Coordinates of C-alpha atoms in Angstrom, one line a residue:
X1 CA 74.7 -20.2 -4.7
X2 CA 76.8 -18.6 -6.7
X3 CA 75.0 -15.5 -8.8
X4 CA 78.4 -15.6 -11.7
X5 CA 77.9 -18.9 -12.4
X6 CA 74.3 -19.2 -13.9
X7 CA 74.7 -21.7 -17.1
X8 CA 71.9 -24.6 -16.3
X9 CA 68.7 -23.6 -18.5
X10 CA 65.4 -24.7 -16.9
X11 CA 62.0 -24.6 -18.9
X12 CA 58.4 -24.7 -17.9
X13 CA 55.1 -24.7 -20.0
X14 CA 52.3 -22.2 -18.4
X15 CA 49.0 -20.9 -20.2
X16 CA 49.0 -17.3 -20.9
X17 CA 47.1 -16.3 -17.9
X18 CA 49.7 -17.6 -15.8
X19 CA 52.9 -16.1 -18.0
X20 CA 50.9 -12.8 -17.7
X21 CA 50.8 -13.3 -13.8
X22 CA 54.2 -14.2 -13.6
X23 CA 55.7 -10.9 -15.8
X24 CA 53.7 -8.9 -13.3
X25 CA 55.1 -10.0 -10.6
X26 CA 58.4 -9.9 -12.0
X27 CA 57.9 -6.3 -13.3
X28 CA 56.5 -4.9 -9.8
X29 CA 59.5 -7.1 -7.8
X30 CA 62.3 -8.0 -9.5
X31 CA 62.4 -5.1 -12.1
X32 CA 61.1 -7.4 -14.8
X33 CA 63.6 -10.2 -13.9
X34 CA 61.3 -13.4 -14.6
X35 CA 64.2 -16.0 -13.7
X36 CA 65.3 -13.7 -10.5
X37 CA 60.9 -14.1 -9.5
X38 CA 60.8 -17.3 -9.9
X39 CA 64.1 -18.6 -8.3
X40 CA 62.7 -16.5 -5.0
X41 CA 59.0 -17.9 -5.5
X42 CA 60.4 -21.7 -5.1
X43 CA 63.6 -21.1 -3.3
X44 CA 61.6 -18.6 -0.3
X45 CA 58.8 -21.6 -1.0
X46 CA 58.4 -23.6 2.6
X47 CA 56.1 -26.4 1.7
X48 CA 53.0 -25.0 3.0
X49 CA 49.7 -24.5 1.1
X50 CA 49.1 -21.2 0.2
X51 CA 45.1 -19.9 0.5
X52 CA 43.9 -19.9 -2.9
X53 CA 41.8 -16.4 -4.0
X54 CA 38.2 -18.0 -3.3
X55 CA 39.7 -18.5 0.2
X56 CA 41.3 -14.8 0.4
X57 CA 37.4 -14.0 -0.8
X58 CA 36.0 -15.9 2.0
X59 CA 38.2 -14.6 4.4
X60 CA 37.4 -10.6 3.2
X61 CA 33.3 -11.9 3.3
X62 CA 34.1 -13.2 6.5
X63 CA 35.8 -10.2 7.9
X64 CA 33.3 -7.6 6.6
X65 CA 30.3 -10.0 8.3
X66 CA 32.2 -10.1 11.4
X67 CA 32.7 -6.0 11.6
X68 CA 29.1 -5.7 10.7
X69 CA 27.7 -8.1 13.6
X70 CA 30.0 -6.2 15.9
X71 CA 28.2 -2.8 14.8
X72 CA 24.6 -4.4 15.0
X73 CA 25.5 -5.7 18.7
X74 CA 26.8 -1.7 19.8
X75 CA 23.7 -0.5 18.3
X76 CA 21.4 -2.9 19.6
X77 CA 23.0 -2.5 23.0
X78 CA 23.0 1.2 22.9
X79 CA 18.7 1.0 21.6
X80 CA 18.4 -1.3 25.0
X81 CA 20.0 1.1 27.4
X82 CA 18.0 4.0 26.2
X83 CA 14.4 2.1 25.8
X84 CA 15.1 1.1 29.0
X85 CA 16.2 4.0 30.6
X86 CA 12.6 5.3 29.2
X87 CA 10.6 3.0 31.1
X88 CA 12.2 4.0 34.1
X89 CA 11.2 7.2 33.7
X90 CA 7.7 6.4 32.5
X91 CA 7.1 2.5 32.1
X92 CA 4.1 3.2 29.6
X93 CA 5.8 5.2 27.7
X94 CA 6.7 2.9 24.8
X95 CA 5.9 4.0 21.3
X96 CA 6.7 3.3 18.0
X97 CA 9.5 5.6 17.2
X98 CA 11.6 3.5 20.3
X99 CA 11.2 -0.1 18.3
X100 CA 12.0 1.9 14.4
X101 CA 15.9 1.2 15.3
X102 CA 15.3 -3.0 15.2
X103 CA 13.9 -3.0 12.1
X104 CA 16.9 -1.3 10.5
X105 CA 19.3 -4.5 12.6
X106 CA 16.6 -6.7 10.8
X107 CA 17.6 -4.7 7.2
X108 CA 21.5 -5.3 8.6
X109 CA 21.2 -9.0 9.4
X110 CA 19.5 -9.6 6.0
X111 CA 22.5 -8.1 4.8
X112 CA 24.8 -10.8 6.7
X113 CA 22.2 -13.4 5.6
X114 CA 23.4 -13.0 1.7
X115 CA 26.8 -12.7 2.8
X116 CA 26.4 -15.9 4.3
X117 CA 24.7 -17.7 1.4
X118 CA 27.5 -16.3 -1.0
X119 CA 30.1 -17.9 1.4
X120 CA 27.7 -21.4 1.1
X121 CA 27.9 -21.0 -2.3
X122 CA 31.5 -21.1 -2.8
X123 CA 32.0 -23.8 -0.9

C-alpha cells in the first residue's frame, strides 16, 4: 500500500461520543491523524471480538474478588495454625480474643458477597 498515492475518500456517520473517542485516540497515537487511527484500527483488525468495557469491568471485579479470597485463605490459615498451636499448649485455653480474627473474614466475605451481586447484576 502505497502512502503517496492516497486519493479514494471514504466517509462514515458516528454520534459525537464516538467522534470524541476516535480524536482521542488519534491525538494520544497517531499525533492527531484520524485517517492514519482508523486505517491501523481496521487494517491491524483480525476478526475477533473485542471484550466490551462491562466485560473489562467484570474482569477488574473479578480479579480484585479473586486477590481478596486469596488474602482471607492466608489469614484464615495463619488464625488456624496459631489457635491450634494454643491448644497444644493448653487445650482449654480457648477464649474469645482467639475467634475475634473470623468475624473480620465474615466482614471480608460480605465484601466479596456485593462484589458478586454487582457482577449478577450486570449480567
Amino acid at each position: 500500500m502505497s502512502s503517496n498515492n492516497k486519493n479514494i475518500i471514504l466517509r462514515l456517520r458516528v454520534d459525537e461520543a464516538t467522534a470524541n473517542a476516535i480524536r482521542a485516540k488519534a491525538d494520544s497515537h497517531f499525533n492527531g491523524n484520524i485517517s492514519a487511527c482508523i486505517r491501523c484500527a481496521t487494517l491491524q483488525y483480525d476478526g475477533k471480538v473485542t471484550t466490551s468495557s462491562a466485560d473489562s469491568e467484570i474482569t477488574a471485579v473479578l480479579t480484585a474478588i479473586l486477590r481478596q479470597l486469596k488474602k482471607i485463605g492466608t489469614n484464615v490459615n495463619q488464625t488456624a495454625r496459631q489457635i491450634n498451636e494454643r491448644m497444644k499448649v493448653s487445650p482449654y485455653g480457648l477464649s474469645a480474643s482467639d475467634i475475634q480474627p473470623f468475624v473480620f473474614f465474615r466482614n471480608d466475605l460480605s465484601a466479596i458477597w456485593e462484589h458478586l451481586n454487582q457482577i449478577k447484576e450486570r449480567l
